[in-house]
Tab-separated table of C-alpha atoms in Angstrom:
chain	number	residue	atom	x	y	z
J	598	MET	CA	0.037	0.000	-0.007
J	599	GLY	CA	3.000	2.314	0.329
J	600	LEU	CA	4.907	3.830	3.214
J	601	GLU	CA	3.146	6.709	4.973
J	602	LYS	CA	6.316	8.539	6.082
J	603	PHE	CA	10.097	8.113	5.827
J	604	SER	CA	12.104	10.227	8.226
J	605	VAL	CA	15.928	10.542	8.782
J	606	ARG	CA	17.310	12.661	11.605
J	607	CYS	CA	21.041	12.222	12.148
J	608	SER	CA	24.386	13.660	11.305
J	609	LEU	CA	26.498	12.119	8.534
J	610	PRO	CA	30.149	12.403	7.677
J	611	MET	CA	30.886	13.998	4.317
J	612	ASP	CA	31.933	10.701	2.714
J	613	SER	CA	28.480	9.089	3.390
J	614	SER	CA	26.603	10.178	0.265
J	615	ASP	CA	26.049	6.600	-0.764
J	616	VAL	CA	24.299	6.046	2.516
J	617	LEU	CA	21.919	8.924	1.888
J	618	ASN	CA	21.310	7.682	-1.635
J	619	ARG	CA	20.364	4.192	-0.397
J	620	TRP	CA	17.966	5.725	2.027
J	621	ILE	CA	16.215	7.791	-0.634
J	622	CYS	CA	16.079	4.783	-2.983
J	623	PHE	CA	14.355	2.823	-0.208
J	624	ALA	CA	11.898	5.657	0.374
J	625	THR	CA	10.963	5.916	-3.287
J	626	ALA	CA	10.728	2.043	-3.699
J	627	SER	CA	8.378	2.096	-0.661
J	628	LYS	CA	6.288	4.890	-2.198
J	629	ALA	CA	6.564	7.126	0.836
J	630	LYS	CA	4.041	9.911	0.898
J	631	THR	CA	6.113	12.014	3.278
J	632	ILE	CA	9.922	12.273	3.212
J	633	ASP	CA	11.683	14.164	5.971
J	634	VAL	CA	15.429	14.368	5.902
J	635	ASN	CA	17.186	16.427	8.602
J	636	LEU	CA	20.982	16.046	8.706
J	637	SER	CA	21.239	18.482	11.605
J	638	PRO	CA	18.716	17.184	14.121
J	639	LYS	CA	20.219	19.044	17.091
J	640	GLY	CA	19.981	22.432	15.407
J	641	ASN	CA	23.746	22.794	14.709
J	642	TYR	CA	23.169	23.942	11.120
J	643	VAL	CA	26.141	23.779	8.716
J	644	VAL	CA	27.179	27.146	7.317
J	645	LEU	CA	26.172	26.990	3.681
J	646	THR	CA	29.473	28.269	2.348
J	647	LYS	CA	30.943	24.982	3.412
J	648	GLN	CA	30.369	21.587	1.683
J	649	VAL	CA	27.051	20.008	2.521
J	650	HIS	CA	25.376	16.775	1.497
J	651	TYR	CA	23.905	16.597	-1.892
J	652	PHE	CA	20.285	15.440	-1.818
J	653	PRO	CA	19.309	13.298	-4.917
J	654	LEU	CA	16.146	15.237	-5.739
J	655	GLU	CA	15.918	13.719	-9.155
J	656	ALA	CA	15.282	10.310	-7.553
J	657	LEU	CA	11.918	11.701	-6.307
J	658	GLY	CA	11.010	13.359	-9.628
J	659	ALA	CA	10.677	10.385	-11.963
J	660	GLN	CA	7.576	10.371	-14.100
J	661	ASP	CA	6.441	7.027	-12.696
J	662	ARG	CA	6.709	8.166	-9.068
J	663	PRO	CA	4.221	10.958	-8.504
J	664	PHE	CA	3.320	9.696	-5.050
J	665	ILE	CA	5.251	12.052	-2.724
J	666	GLN	CA	2.904	14.555	-0.979
J	667	CYS	CA	5.153	16.208	1.641
J	668	LEU	CA	8.872	16.924	1.382
J	669	PHE	CA	10.932	18.317	4.317
J	670	LEU	CA	14.624	18.906	3.740
J	671	THR	CA	17.096	20.363	6.255
J	672	ASN	CA	20.819	21.091	5.882
J	673	VAL	CA	21.420	19.605	2.423
J	674	SER	CA	22.161	20.854	-1.050
J	675	ILE	CA	19.801	20.399	-4.028
J	676	LYS	CA	20.367	20.852	-7.723
J	677	LEU	CA	17.436	22.094	-9.840
J	678	HIS	CA	16.940	21.997	-13.577
J	679	LEU	CA	14.197	23.026	-15.961
J	680	ASP	CA	11.013	21.039	-16.119
J	681	MET	CA	11.594	18.689	-13.184
J	682	PRO	CA	8.753	16.084	-13.353
J	683	GLY	CA	7.166	13.791	-10.781
J	684	PHE	CA	5.923	16.280	-8.156
J	685	THR	CA	2.269	16.535	-9.310
J	686	LYS	CA	0.988	15.344	-5.899
J	687	LEU	CA	3.225	17.453	-3.732
J	688	ARG	CA	1.245	19.490	-1.247
J	689	SER	CA	3.871	20.642	1.291
J	690	LEU	CA	7.441	21.659	0.626
J	691	HIS	CA	9.739	22.810	3.467
J	692	LEU	CA	13.355	23.801	2.708
J	693	HIS	CA	15.381	24.684	5.775
J	694	ASN	CA	19.021	25.743	5.564
J	695	ILE	CA	19.285	24.454	1.987
J	696	GLU	CA	21.865	25.289	-0.624
J	697	ILE	CA	19.817	25.745	-3.822
J	698	ILE	CA	21.675	25.369	-7.095
J	699	GLY	CA	19.551	26.398	-10.079
J	700	ASP	CA	16.195	28.076	-10.496
J	701	LEU	CA	13.617	27.358	-7.749
J	702	SER	CA	10.818	28.034	-10.205
J	703	SER	CA	11.825	24.956	-12.162
J	704	LEU	CA	10.898	22.804	-9.207
J	705	LEU	CA	7.645	24.669	-8.504
J	706	LEU	CA	6.682	24.500	-12.134
J	707	ASN	CA	5.158	20.970	-11.755
J	708	CYS	CA	3.909	21.491	-8.181
J	709	SER	CA	0.398	22.311	-9.404
J	710	ILE	CA	-1.377	21.413	-6.145
J	711	LEU	CA	1.152	22.769	-3.727
J	712	GLU	CA	-0.623	24.224	-0.620
J	713	ASN	CA	2.211	24.926	1.811
J	714	LEU	CA	5.643	26.415	1.018
J	715	GLU	CA	8.339	27.231	3.555
J	716	LEU	CA	11.767	28.579	2.711
J	717	ILE	CA	14.011	29.171	5.741
J	718	ALA	CA	17.642	30.287	5.684
J	719	CYS	CA	18.271	28.935	2.186
J	720	SER	CA	21.237	30.170	0.038
J	721	GLY	CA	21.837	30.376	-3.680
J	722	VAL	CA	18.676	32.485	-4.362
J	723	ALA	CA	18.970	36.180	-5.075
J	724	ASP	CA	15.356	36.889	-5.976
J	725	LEU	CA	12.248	34.830	-5.230
J	726	ASN	CA	10.596	35.684	-8.539
J	727	ILE	CA	8.174	32.816	-9.361
J	728	PRO	CA	6.462	33.522	-12.697
J	729	GLN	CA	4.077	30.621	-12.729
J	730	GLN	CA	0.709	30.754	-10.886
J	731	LEU	CA	0.368	28.638	-7.788
J	732	ASP	CA	-3.368	28.287	-7.652
J	733	LYS	CA	-3.562	26.028	-4.572
J	734	LEU	CA	-0.984	27.689	-2.371
J	735	ARG	CA	-2.542	28.636	0.929
J	736	HIS	CA	0.484	29.229	3.281
J	737	LEU	CA	3.772	30.870	2.316
J	738	LEU	CA	6.672	31.335	4.730
J	739	ILE	CA	9.897	33.100	3.797
J	740	SER	CA	12.405	33.473	6.658
J	741	ASN	CA	16.051	34.695	6.944
J	742	MET	CA	16.691	34.621	3.182
J	743	ARG	CA	19.347	36.927	1.706
J	744	ILE	CA	17.089	38.029	-1.242
J	745	GLN	CA	16.400	41.315	-2.929
J	746	MET	CA	12.700	40.814	-3.779
J	747	VAL	CA	9.680	38.447	-3.452
J	748	GLU	CA	7.171	37.961	-6.294
J	749	PHE	CA	4.558	35.211	-6.359
J	750	HIS	CA	1.241	34.665	-8.217
J	751	VAL	CA	-0.944	33.265	-5.430
J	752	PRO	CA	-4.654	34.067	-5.921
J	753	TYR	CA	-5.878	31.900	-3.024
J	754	LEU	CA	-3.158	32.564	-0.449
J	755	SER	CA	-4.644	32.919	3.091
J	756	HIS	CA	-1.507	33.083	5.331
J	757	PHE	CA	1.774	34.868	4.550
J	758	GLU	CA	4.845	35.152	6.715
J	759	TYR	CA	8.059	37.067	5.937
J	760	LYS	CA	11.013	37.329	8.347
J	761	GLY	CA	14.088	39.225	7.201
J	762	GLY	CA	16.539	42.006	7.751
J	763	THR	CA	15.726	44.788	5.294
J	764	ALA	CA	12.432	46.054	3.929
J	765	ILE	CA	12.475	44.460	0.467
J	766	PRO	CA	9.843	44.670	-2.345
J	767	ILE	CA	7.148	42.060	-1.772
J	768	VAL	CA	4.486	41.510	-4.485
J	769	LEU	CA	1.791	38.851	-4.202
J	770	HIS	CA	-0.238	38.975	-7.387
J	771	GLY	CA	-3.990	38.298	-7.180
J	772	CYS	CA	-3.785	37.948	-3.384
J	773	SER	CA	-7.441	38.821	-2.486
J	774	ARG	CA	-8.196	36.185	0.089
J	775	LEU	CA	-5.362	36.831	2.558
J	776	GLN	CA	-6.584	36.406	6.123
J	777	LYS	CA	-3.350	36.582	8.140
J	778	ALA	CA	0.079	38.179	7.544
J	779	ALA	CA	3.131	38.310	9.769
J	780	LEU	CA	5.970	40.577	8.826
J	781	SER	CA	9.324	40.791	10.759
J	782	PHE	CA	12.151	43.204	10.006
J	783	HIS	CA	15.252	42.843	12.142
J	784	GLN	CA	17.381	45.594	10.751
J	785	THR	CA	17.692	48.602	13.075
J	786	TRP	CA	17.106	52.118	11.903
J	787	LEU	CA	18.361	55.545	12.918
J	788	GLU	CA	15.891	57.877	14.623
J	789	GLU	CA	15.267	59.872	11.487
J	790	ASP	CA	14.605	56.656	9.517
J	791	ASN	CA	12.594	54.671	12.028
J	792	ASN	CA	9.368	55.262	10.184
J	793	LYS	CA	10.537	53.067	7.354
J	794	VAL	CA	9.279	49.796	8.945
J	795	LEU	CA	5.660	50.752	9.258
J	796	GLY	CA	5.811	52.839	6.176
J	797	HIS	CA	7.017	49.902	4.127
J	798	VAL	CA	4.237	47.684	5.549
J	799	PHE	CA	1.464	50.184	4.744
J	800	HIS	CA	2.888	51.631	1.559
J	801	GLY	CA	5.492	49.288	0.143
J	802	ILE	CA	3.528	46.008	0.335
J	803	PRO	CA	0.063	46.963	-0.999
J	804	THR	CA	-0.761	43.291	-1.693
J	805	VAL	CA	-1.309	42.649	2.034
J	806	SER	CA	-3.966	45.288	2.268
J	807	ALA	CA	-6.667	42.638	2.094
J	808	VAL	CA	-5.533	41.002	5.302
J	809	GLU	CA	-7.742	40.562	8.360
J	810	MET	CA	-4.964	39.998	10.945
J	811	LEU	CA	-1.640	41.661	10.682
J	812	HIS	CA	1.425	40.994	12.883
J	813	VAL	CA	4.428	43.281	12.575
J	814	HIS	CA	7.815	42.925	14.356
J	815	ALA	CA	10.441	45.587	14.074
J	816	ASN	CA	13.620	47.033	15.618
J	817	MET	CA	14.203	50.694	16.217
J	818	ARG	CA	17.576	52.131	17.203
J	819	SER	CA	17.882	55.718	18.387
J	820	ASN	CA	21.324	57.281	17.858
J	821	HIS	CA	19.950	60.827	17.656
J	822	LEU	CA	17.785	61.543	20.692
J	823	VAL	CA	15.534	64.257	19.281
J	824	TRP	CA	11.924	64.819	20.238
J	825	SER	CA	9.945	65.251	17.048
J	826	PRO	CA	6.279	66.030	17.850
J	827	GLN	CA	5.473	66.350	14.146
J	828	VAL	CA	5.953	62.631	13.402
J	829	HIS	CA	2.339	61.794	14.517
J	830	THR	CA	0.753	64.177	12.030
J	831	LEU	CA	-0.889	62.470	9.085
J	832	THR	CA	-0.059	64.660	6.110
J	833	THR	CA	-0.686	62.456	3.116
J	834	ARG	CA	-3.593	60.279	2.008
J	835	PRO	CA	-2.979	56.564	2.473
J	836	ALA	CA	-1.734	54.775	-0.599
J	837	CYS	CA	-3.794	51.767	0.179
J	838	MET	CA	-6.484	51.169	2.819
J	839	PHE	CA	-6.556	48.052	4.984
J	840	LEU	CA	-10.325	47.854	4.796
J	841	ASN	CA	-10.527	44.201	6.060
J	842	LEU	CA	-7.991	44.545	8.905
J	843	ARG	CA	-9.594	43.760	12.228
J	844	HIS	CA	-6.627	42.757	14.439
J	845	LEU	CA	-3.227	44.478	14.428
J	846	THR	CA	-0.320	43.198	16.506
J	847	TYR	CA	2.873	45.291	16.545
J	848	GLU	CA	6.071	44.181	18.332
J	849	ILE	CA	8.837	46.793	18.595
J	850	LEU	CA	12.325	46.522	20.051
J	851	VAL	CA	13.779	49.964	20.847
J	852	SER	CA	17.454	50.581	21.665
J	853	THR	CA	17.874	53.900	23.313
J	854	LYS	CA	19.536	55.404	26.426
J	855	ASN	CA	16.698	57.921	26.970
J	856	PRO	CA	13.264	56.439	26.235
J	857	ASN	CA	11.532	59.730	27.018
J	858	SER	CA	13.290	61.302	24.032
J	859	HIS	CA	12.598	58.405	21.595
J	860	SER	CA	9.515	59.208	19.564
J	861	GLY	CA	9.655	56.358	16.987
J	862	ILE	CA	6.546	54.508	18.195
J	863	LEU	CA	4.449	57.632	17.552
J	864	GLN	CA	4.692	56.618	13.826
J	865	LEU	CA	2.053	54.049	14.544
J	866	SER	CA	-0.534	56.752	15.247
J	867	GLN	CA	-0.657	57.988	11.662
J	868	TYR	CA	-0.748	54.541	10.129
J	869	LEU	CA	-3.720	53.452	12.245
J	870	ALA	CA	-5.746	55.657	9.984
J	871	PHE	CA	-5.113	53.199	7.223
J	872	ALA	CA	-7.237	50.606	9.002
J	873	PRO	CA	-10.710	52.162	9.541
J	874	GLN	CA	-12.317	48.842	10.589
J	875	LEU	CA	-9.692	47.994	13.206
J	876	GLU	CA	-11.279	46.305	16.272
J	877	ALA	CA	-8.291	45.069	18.300
J	878	LEU	CA	-4.809	46.582	18.745
J	879	GLU	CA	-1.857	44.878	20.541
J	880	LEU	CA	1.385	46.725	20.974
J	881	HIS	CA	4.325	45.036	22.632
J	882	MET	CA	7.337	47.324	23.398
J	883	LEU	CA	10.762	46.259	24.598
J	884	TYR	CA	13.224	49.069	25.448
J	885	TYR	CA	16.871	47.991	25.515
J	886	LEU	CA	19.461	49.884	27.489
J	887	SER	CA	16.843	52.216	28.892
J	888	VAL	CA	17.259	54.061	32.227
J	889	GLY	CA	14.287	56.308	31.858
J	890	ARG	CA	11.722	57.251	34.423
J	891	CYS	CA	8.011	57.695	34.330
J	892	TRP	CA	7.342	60.871	32.334
J	893	ARG	CA	5.881	63.650	34.467
J	894	GLY	CA	5.103	66.173	31.797
J	895	VAL	CA	1.672	67.424	30.786
J	896	GLY	CA	0.115	65.180	28.232
J	897	VAL	CA	-0.398	66.771	24.801
J	898	SER	CA	-3.655	65.803	23.199
J	899	TYR	CA	-3.416	65.648	19.464
J	900	CYS	CA	-5.971	64.785	16.828
J	901	MET	CA	-5.976	61.255	15.545
J	902	HIS	CA	-8.144	59.665	12.935
J	903	ARG	CA	-11.429	58.436	14.512
J	904	HIS	CA	-11.687	54.717	15.222
J	905	ASP	CA	-15.356	53.931	15.443
J	906	HIS	CA	-14.720	50.121	15.597
J	907	LEU	CA	-11.750	49.919	17.936
J	908	LYS	CA	-12.921	47.972	21.029
J	909	THR	CA	-9.821	46.584	22.751
J	910	VAL	CA	-6.279	47.858	23.182
J	911	TYR	CA	-3.443	45.941	24.895
J	912	MET	CA	0.010	47.325	25.507
J	913	SER	CA	2.815	45.397	27.139
J	914	GLY	CA	6.130	47.015	28.140
J	915	PHE	CA	4.229	50.107	29.053
J	916	ARG	CA	6.393	52.167	31.371
J	917	CYS	CA	4.822	55.576	31.043
J	918	TYR	CA	7.531	56.867	28.762
J	919	ARG	CA	6.633	60.084	26.861
J	920	ALA	CA	5.897	58.521	23.468
J	921	GLN	CA	3.879	55.672	25.033
J	922	VAL	CA	1.756	58.219	26.945
J	923	GLU	CA	1.228	60.464	23.871
J	924	LEU	CA	0.230	57.454	21.796
J	925	LEU	CA	-2.277	56.175	24.288
J	926	TYR	CA	-3.723	59.619	24.776
J	927	GLY	CA	-4.377	59.797	21.019
J	928	ILE	CA	-6.000	56.387	21.005
J	929	LEU	CA	-8.208	57.133	23.975
J	930	GLY	CA	-9.415	60.328	22.382
J	931	ALA	CA	-10.117	58.719	18.966
J	932	GLY	CA	-11.747	55.473	20.086
J	933	SER	CA	-15.392	56.255	20.363
J	934	VAL	CA	-16.508	52.685	21.212
J	935	LEU	CA	-13.308	51.702	23.050
J	936	GLU	CA	-14.262	49.136	25.739
J	937	HIS	CA	-11.050	47.660	27.108
J	938	VAL	CA	-7.623	49.270	27.604
J	939	THR	CA	-4.993	47.094	29.279
J	940	ILE	CA	-1.429	48.159	29.964
J	941	GLU	CA	1.168	45.789	31.276
J	942	PRO	CA	4.566	47.074	32.724
J	943	MET	CA	6.397	43.809	31.782
J	944	VAL	CA	7.080	43.208	28.133
J	945	ARG	CA	5.526	40.338	26.150
J	946	VAL	CA	7.883	40.328	23.144
J	947	PRO	CA	8.668	36.628	22.569
J	948	CYS	CA	12.020	35.326	23.763
J	949	SER	CA	12.947	38.504	25.616
J	950	PRO	CA	13.989	38.638	29.309
J	951	GLU	CA	11.585	40.495	31.444
J	952	SER	CA	14.407	42.351	33.198
J	953	MET	CA	14.862	44.516	30.081
J	954	ASN	CA	12.012	46.675	31.270
J	955	PHE	CA	12.913	47.871	34.719
J	956	GLY	CA	13.335	50.876	37.010
J	957	ILE	CA	9.836	52.286	37.261
J	958	PRO	CA	7.772	51.311	40.396
J	959	ARG	CA	4.496	49.719	39.587
J	960	ASP	CA	2.589	52.034	41.888
J	961	GLU	CA	3.567	55.002	39.658
J	962	ILE	CA	2.138	53.300	36.623
J	963	CYS	CA	-1.065	52.496	38.548
J	964	GLU	CA	-1.303	56.209	39.635
J	965	TRP	CA	-0.894	57.309	36.067
J	966	ALA	CA	-3.532	54.872	34.837
J	967	HIS	CA	-6.007	56.169	37.452
J	968	ARG	CA	-5.457	59.837	36.520
J	969	THR	CA	-5.779	59.019	32.798
J	970	SER	CA	-8.950	57.020	33.343
J	971	GLN	CA	-10.521	59.997	35.032
J	972	ARG	CA	-9.366	62.366	32.305
J	973	PHE	CA	-10.830	60.387	29.393
J	974	GLY	CA	-13.668	58.632	31.216
J	975	LYS	CA	-12.508	55.170	30.213
J	976	ALA	CA	-11.219	52.353	32.365
J	977	ILE	CA	-7.541	51.504	32.062
J	978	ILE	CA	-6.532	48.133	33.594
J	979	VAL	CA	-2.920	47.585	34.725
J	980	ALA	CA	-2.222	43.873	34.171
J	981	GLU	CA	-1.390	42.275	37.498
J	982	ARG	CA	1.462	40.028	38.431
J	983	PRO	CA	0.561	37.107	40.748
J	984	GLN	CA	-0.380	38.350	44.159
J	985	GLN	CA	-0.228	42.029	43.081
J	986	GLN	CA	-3.068	44.442	42.799
J	987	CYS	CA	-3.414	48.211	42.063
C-alpha cells in the first residue's frame, strides 16, 4: 500500500553520500508519501558556504513516481533544472538551511497542487521571482533569506509570513483572500529613519492590504535623541487602505539610552488611519539599554483619525515613557467605542528577558492609569502580576 512517512534525523560524515542515496532509494521504492530528511537534528546547522550533503532530488522526480505529498529537507544541497517532473501530488514543501543550485521556479513548475511552501535560511537564491501561478497555495513562509525581492502569483493565499533584515519589495499577485500576515524586519534604523518599517508595511506592500490579521515585528535604534512632535501628524492620504484589517499586533524593540526622548513608536498613530475597521490593537514594546523614568510632563492631546470600531487595546512593556503616553492619549481620544484598555509594565515580546524593562515602580504606573482614566472617562486596567493588585 506504500509507506506513509520516511524520516531521517541524524548527522552524517561528508563521505556518506552513498548512505543517503540508499535511504532515498528505499523511500521511493516504498512509495513514501512524506519524506523528512534532517541532517542536523540538534539544530547545529552547517554554514552553507561549506560543503554540505547533496540530496538526490531527481530520484523523487521520476515520471512514474508521482506519489510524494510532503517533502521536508534540512541542511542539504539540491540541484534544480528546468521541467523537473514527478511532483504533481506534492502538497507541502519545506526547505530549511538548503543550498539551492539552479532556479527554484523549475521545481515549482510542476507543483500544481502545492498548498504549503516554507523557505528558511536557504542560500543560492538572489530573488524569489516565481512566474508561474500557484493556484492552490494557501500558506507561504519566507524566513532569513538573503534576497532582494519576493514575487509570487498566489490568488488563493490565506496566510503569509516574511522574516528578514531589510524592507524588500514584496509582491503577491492576485492575493485577495489573505486572512493573516506576519512581517518581521530585524534591521535597526536611525531615529530619522525609524518610520521606514511601518511605512514599508502600509505603503510598500500593498498586496497585504486585504489581510484581516496583521502581525508586525520591528527594531528601532535611536542614535539621535531628538523629540519630534510632528511625526504623528498624518499629512498624506494613504496609498492603500486596509479595509478588512480587524486585528493588528505590533512588536517593537527599541534601543535607546533615553526612552523619554525616543519618539519612533508615535509613527504608529498616523498609520492606524489606514485601518478604519480595526477592532483590536496589540502593541508590545521592549526598550533595551533604557534608564528612563515615568514621564511627568503634561500630556499633549493631538488629533488622531477616529476609530469607530476599535474595542480593545493591549500594550505590554508600558512604562509611562513620553511617546507611550502620547500614543495612548491619542488612541483614547479617537476610540469612540473603546471598551477595554489594558497596559502591562512587563514586556511580552517573545524570547525576551523580562528584566529588560525595569526601573519604574508599579505604583507610579497604577497612579498614572488612574489619572488618565478620570481624564478620558475610560477604564484602564494595569495587568497584574501574581499576588499584586493596584
